[in-house]
Short mmCIF file of the C-alpha atoms (twelve columns), coordinates in Angstrom:
data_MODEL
# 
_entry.id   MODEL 
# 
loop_
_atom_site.group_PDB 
_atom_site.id 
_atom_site.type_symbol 
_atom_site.label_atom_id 
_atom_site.label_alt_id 
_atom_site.label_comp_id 
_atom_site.label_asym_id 
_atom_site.label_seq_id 
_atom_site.Cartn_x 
_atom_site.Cartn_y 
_atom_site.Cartn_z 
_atom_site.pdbx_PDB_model_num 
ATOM 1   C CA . UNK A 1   47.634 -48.144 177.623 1 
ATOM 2   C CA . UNK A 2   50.443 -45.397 178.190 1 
ATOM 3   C CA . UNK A 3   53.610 -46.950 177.438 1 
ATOM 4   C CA . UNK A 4   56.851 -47.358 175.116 1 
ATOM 5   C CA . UNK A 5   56.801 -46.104 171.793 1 
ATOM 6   C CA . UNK A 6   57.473 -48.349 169.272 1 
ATOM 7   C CA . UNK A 7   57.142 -47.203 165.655 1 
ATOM 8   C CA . UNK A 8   57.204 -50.382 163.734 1 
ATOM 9   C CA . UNK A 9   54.992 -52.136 166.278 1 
ATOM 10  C CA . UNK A 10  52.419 -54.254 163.954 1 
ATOM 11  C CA . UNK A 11  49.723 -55.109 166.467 1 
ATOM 12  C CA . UNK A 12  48.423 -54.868 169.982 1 
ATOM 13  C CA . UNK A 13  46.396 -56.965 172.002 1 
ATOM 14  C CA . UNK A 14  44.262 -56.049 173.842 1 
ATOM 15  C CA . UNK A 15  43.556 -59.144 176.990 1 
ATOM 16  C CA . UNK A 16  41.230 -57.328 179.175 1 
ATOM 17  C CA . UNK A 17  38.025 -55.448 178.856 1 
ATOM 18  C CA . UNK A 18  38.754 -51.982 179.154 1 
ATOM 19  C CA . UNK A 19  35.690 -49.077 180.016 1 
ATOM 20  C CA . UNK A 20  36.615 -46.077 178.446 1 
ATOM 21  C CA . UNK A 21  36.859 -44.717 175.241 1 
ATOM 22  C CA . UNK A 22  41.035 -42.969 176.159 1 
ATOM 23  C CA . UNK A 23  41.766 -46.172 176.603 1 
ATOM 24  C CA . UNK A 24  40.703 -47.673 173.271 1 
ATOM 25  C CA . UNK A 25  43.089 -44.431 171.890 1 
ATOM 26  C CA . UNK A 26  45.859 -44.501 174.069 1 
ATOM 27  C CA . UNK A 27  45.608 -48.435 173.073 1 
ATOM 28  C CA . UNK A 28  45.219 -48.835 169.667 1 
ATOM 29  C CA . UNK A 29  47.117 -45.336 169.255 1 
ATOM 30  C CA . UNK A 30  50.278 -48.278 170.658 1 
ATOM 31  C CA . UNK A 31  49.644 -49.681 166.770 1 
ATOM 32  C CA . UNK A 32  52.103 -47.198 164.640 1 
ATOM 33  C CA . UNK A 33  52.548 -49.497 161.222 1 
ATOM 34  C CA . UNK A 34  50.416 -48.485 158.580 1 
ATOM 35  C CA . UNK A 35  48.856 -51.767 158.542 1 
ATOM 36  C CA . UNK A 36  49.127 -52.487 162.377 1 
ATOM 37  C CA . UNK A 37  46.189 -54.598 163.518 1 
ATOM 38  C CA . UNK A 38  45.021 -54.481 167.101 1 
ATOM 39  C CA . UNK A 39  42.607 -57.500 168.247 1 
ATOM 40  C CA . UNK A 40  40.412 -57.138 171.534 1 
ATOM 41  C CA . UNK A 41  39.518 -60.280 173.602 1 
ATOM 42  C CA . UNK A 42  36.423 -58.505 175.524 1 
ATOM 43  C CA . UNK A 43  35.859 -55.243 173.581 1 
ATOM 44  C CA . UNK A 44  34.221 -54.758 170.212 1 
ATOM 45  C CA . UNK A 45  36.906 -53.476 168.060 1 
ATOM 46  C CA . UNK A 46  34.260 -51.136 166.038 1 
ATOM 47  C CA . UNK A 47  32.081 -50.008 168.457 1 
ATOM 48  C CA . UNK A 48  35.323 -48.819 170.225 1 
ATOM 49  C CA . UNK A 49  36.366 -46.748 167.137 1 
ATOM 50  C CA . UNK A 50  33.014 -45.445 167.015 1 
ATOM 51  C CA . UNK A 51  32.822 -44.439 170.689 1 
ATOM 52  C CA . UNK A 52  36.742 -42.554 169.778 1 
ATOM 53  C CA . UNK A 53  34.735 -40.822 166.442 1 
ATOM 54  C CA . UNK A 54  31.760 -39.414 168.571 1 
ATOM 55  C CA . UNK A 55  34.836 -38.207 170.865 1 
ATOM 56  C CA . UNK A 56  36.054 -36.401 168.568 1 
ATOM 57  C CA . UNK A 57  33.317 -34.437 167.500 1 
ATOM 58  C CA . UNK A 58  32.425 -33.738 170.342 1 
ATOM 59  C CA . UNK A 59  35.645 -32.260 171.797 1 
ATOM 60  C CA . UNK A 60  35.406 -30.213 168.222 1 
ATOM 61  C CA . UNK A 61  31.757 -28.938 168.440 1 
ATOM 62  C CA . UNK A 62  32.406 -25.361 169.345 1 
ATOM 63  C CA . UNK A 63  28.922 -25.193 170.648 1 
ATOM 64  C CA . UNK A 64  29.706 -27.365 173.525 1 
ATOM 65  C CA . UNK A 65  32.635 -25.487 174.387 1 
ATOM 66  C CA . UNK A 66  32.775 -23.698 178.278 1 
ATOM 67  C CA . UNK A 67  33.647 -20.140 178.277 1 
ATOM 68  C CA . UNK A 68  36.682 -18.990 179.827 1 
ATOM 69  C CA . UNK A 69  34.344 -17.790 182.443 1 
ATOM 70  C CA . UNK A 70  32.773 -20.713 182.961 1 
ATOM 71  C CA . UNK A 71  35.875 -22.196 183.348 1 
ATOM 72  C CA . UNK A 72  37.124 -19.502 185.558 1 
ATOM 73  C CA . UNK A 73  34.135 -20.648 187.733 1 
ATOM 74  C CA . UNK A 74  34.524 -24.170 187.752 1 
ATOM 75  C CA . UNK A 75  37.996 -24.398 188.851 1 
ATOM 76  C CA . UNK A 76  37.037 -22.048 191.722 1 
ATOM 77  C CA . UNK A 77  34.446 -24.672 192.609 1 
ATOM 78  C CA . UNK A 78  37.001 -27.382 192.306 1 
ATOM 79  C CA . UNK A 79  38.702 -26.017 195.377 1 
ATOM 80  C CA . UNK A 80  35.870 -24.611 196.865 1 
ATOM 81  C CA . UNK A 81  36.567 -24.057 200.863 1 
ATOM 82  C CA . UNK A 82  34.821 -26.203 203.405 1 
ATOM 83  C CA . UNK A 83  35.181 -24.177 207.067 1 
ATOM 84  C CA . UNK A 84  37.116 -25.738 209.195 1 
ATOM 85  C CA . UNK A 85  38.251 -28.685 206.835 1 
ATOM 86  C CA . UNK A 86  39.618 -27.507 203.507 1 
ATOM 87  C CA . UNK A 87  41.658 -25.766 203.232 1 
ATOM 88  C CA . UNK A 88  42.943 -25.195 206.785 1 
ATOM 89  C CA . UNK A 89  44.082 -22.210 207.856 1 
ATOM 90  C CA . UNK A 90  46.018 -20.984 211.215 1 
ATOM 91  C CA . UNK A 91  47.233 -17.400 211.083 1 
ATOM 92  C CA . UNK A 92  48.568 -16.282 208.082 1 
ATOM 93  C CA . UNK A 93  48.905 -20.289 207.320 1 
ATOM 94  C CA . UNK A 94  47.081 -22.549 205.112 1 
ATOM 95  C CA . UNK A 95  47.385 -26.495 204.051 1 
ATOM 96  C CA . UNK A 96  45.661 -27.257 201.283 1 
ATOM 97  C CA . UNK A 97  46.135 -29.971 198.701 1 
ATOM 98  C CA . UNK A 98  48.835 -28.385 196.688 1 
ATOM 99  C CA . UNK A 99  51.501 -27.824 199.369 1 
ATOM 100 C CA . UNK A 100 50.401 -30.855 201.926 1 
ATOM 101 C CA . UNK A 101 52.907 -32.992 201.236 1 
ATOM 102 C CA . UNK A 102 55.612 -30.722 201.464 1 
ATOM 103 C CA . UNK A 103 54.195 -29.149 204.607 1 
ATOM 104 C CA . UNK A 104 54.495 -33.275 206.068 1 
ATOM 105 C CA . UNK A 105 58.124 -33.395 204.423 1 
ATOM 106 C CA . UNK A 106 59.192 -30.411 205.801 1 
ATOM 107 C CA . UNK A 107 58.089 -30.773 209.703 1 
ATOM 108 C CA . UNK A 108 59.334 -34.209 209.984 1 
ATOM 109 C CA . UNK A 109 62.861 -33.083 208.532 1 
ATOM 110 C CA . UNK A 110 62.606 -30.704 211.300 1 
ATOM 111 C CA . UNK A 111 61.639 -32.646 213.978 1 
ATOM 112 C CA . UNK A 112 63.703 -35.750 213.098 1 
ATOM 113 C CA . UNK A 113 66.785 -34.409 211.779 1 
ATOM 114 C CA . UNK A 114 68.971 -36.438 209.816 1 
ATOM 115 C CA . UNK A 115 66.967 -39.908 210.716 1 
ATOM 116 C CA . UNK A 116 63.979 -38.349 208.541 1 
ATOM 117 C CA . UNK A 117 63.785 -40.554 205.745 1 
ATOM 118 C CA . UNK A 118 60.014 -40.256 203.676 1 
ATOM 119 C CA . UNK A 119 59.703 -43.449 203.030 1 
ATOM 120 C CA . UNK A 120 59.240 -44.868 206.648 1 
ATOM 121 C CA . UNK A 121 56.772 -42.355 207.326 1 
ATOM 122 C CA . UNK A 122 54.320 -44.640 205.376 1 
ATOM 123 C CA . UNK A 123 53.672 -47.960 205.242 1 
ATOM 124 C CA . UNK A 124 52.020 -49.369 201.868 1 
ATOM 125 C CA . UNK A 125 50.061 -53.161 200.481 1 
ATOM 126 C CA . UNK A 126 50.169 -54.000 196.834 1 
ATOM 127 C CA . UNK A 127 46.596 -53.459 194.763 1 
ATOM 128 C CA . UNK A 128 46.558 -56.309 192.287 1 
ATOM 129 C CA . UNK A 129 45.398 -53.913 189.160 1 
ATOM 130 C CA . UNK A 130 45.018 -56.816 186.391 1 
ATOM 131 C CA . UNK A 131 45.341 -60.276 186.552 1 
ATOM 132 C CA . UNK A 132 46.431 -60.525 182.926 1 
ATOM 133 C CA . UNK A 133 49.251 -59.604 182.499 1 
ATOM 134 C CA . UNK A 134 49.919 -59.087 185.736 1 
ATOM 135 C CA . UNK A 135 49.387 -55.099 187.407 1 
ATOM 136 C CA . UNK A 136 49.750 -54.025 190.668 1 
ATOM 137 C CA . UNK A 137 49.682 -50.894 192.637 1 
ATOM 138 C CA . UNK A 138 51.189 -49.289 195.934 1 
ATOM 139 C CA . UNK A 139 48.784 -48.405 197.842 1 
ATOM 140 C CA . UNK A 140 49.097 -46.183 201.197 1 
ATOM 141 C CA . UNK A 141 47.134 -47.809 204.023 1 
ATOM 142 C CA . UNK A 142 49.156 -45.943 206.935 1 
ATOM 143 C CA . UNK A 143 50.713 -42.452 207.375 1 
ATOM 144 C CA . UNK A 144 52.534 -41.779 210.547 1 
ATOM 145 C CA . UNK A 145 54.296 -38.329 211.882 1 
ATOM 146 C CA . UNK A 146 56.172 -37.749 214.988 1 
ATOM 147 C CA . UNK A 147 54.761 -35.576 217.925 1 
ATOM 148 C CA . UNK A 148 56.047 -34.354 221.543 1 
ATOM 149 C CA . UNK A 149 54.159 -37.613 222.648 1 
ATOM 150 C CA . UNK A 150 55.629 -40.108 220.087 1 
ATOM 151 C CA . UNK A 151 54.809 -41.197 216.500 1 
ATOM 152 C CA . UNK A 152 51.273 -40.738 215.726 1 
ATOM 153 C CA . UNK A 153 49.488 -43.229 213.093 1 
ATOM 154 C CA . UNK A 154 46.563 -42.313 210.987 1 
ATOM 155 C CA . UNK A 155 45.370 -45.002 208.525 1 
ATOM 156 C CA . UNK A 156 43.605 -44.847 205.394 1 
# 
């Protein structure tokens, strides 16, 4: 979907069946010759540009629009406390999703020293993504940290 832009690029193909209309547009939006053609083995190529049509208008329609204090309300939802889980606070403290990695980061530097290196703090499997062509992911399945007692493991 996302990926190099090539502006003479005459077609895409399109191998798997994809569920969304962005990805029909970041797709086809791959096809930048005027008379690019892009060919779908699952999809049906016009009831995808329909789907990306109805998109449109609807991201237009003013109607439909949120007002800013709507919004205003919905992003304070989005990160709405739950006591004594999210976000944490101790003191004057708080971890919450923005600064949790860092917070991680920083106490193992600390507590290890130079031997801190991020990368053994986790332990990963590869996600096959697509079969064709061939996609996988890293996935984390294990986080550990070090305490006064010795490396601590959580898993996913």
């Amino acid at each position: 979907e996302e990926g190099v832009d090539v502006s003479d690029c005459a077609f895409v193909i399109r191998f798997n069946k994809f569920n969304t209309t962005k990805s029909h547009i970041q797709g086809s939006g791959r096809a930048r010759d005027e008379n690019a053609e892009i060919y779908y083995f699952d999809n049906h190529p016009e009831e995808e540009e329909n789907k990306a049509k109805r998109l449109d208008q609807v991201a237009k329609d003013q109607d439909l629009q949120l007002s800013e204090k709507e919004r205003h309300r919905r992003r304070l939802a989005s990160t709405k406390s739950r006591p004594g889980i999210y976000p944490f606070h101790s003191g004057d403290s708080e971890v919450n999703f923005f600064n949790c990695l860092q917070i991680v980061y920083e106490y193992c530097a600390k507590t290890m020293g130079q031997s801190f290196n991020p990368d053994d703090l986790f332990t990963y499997s590869e996600e096959q993504v697509c079969v064709y062509p061939p996609q996988s992911r890293r996935v984390v399945t294990e986080m550990k940290y070090p305490s006064p007692v010795g490396f601590i493991t959580v898993t996913a």
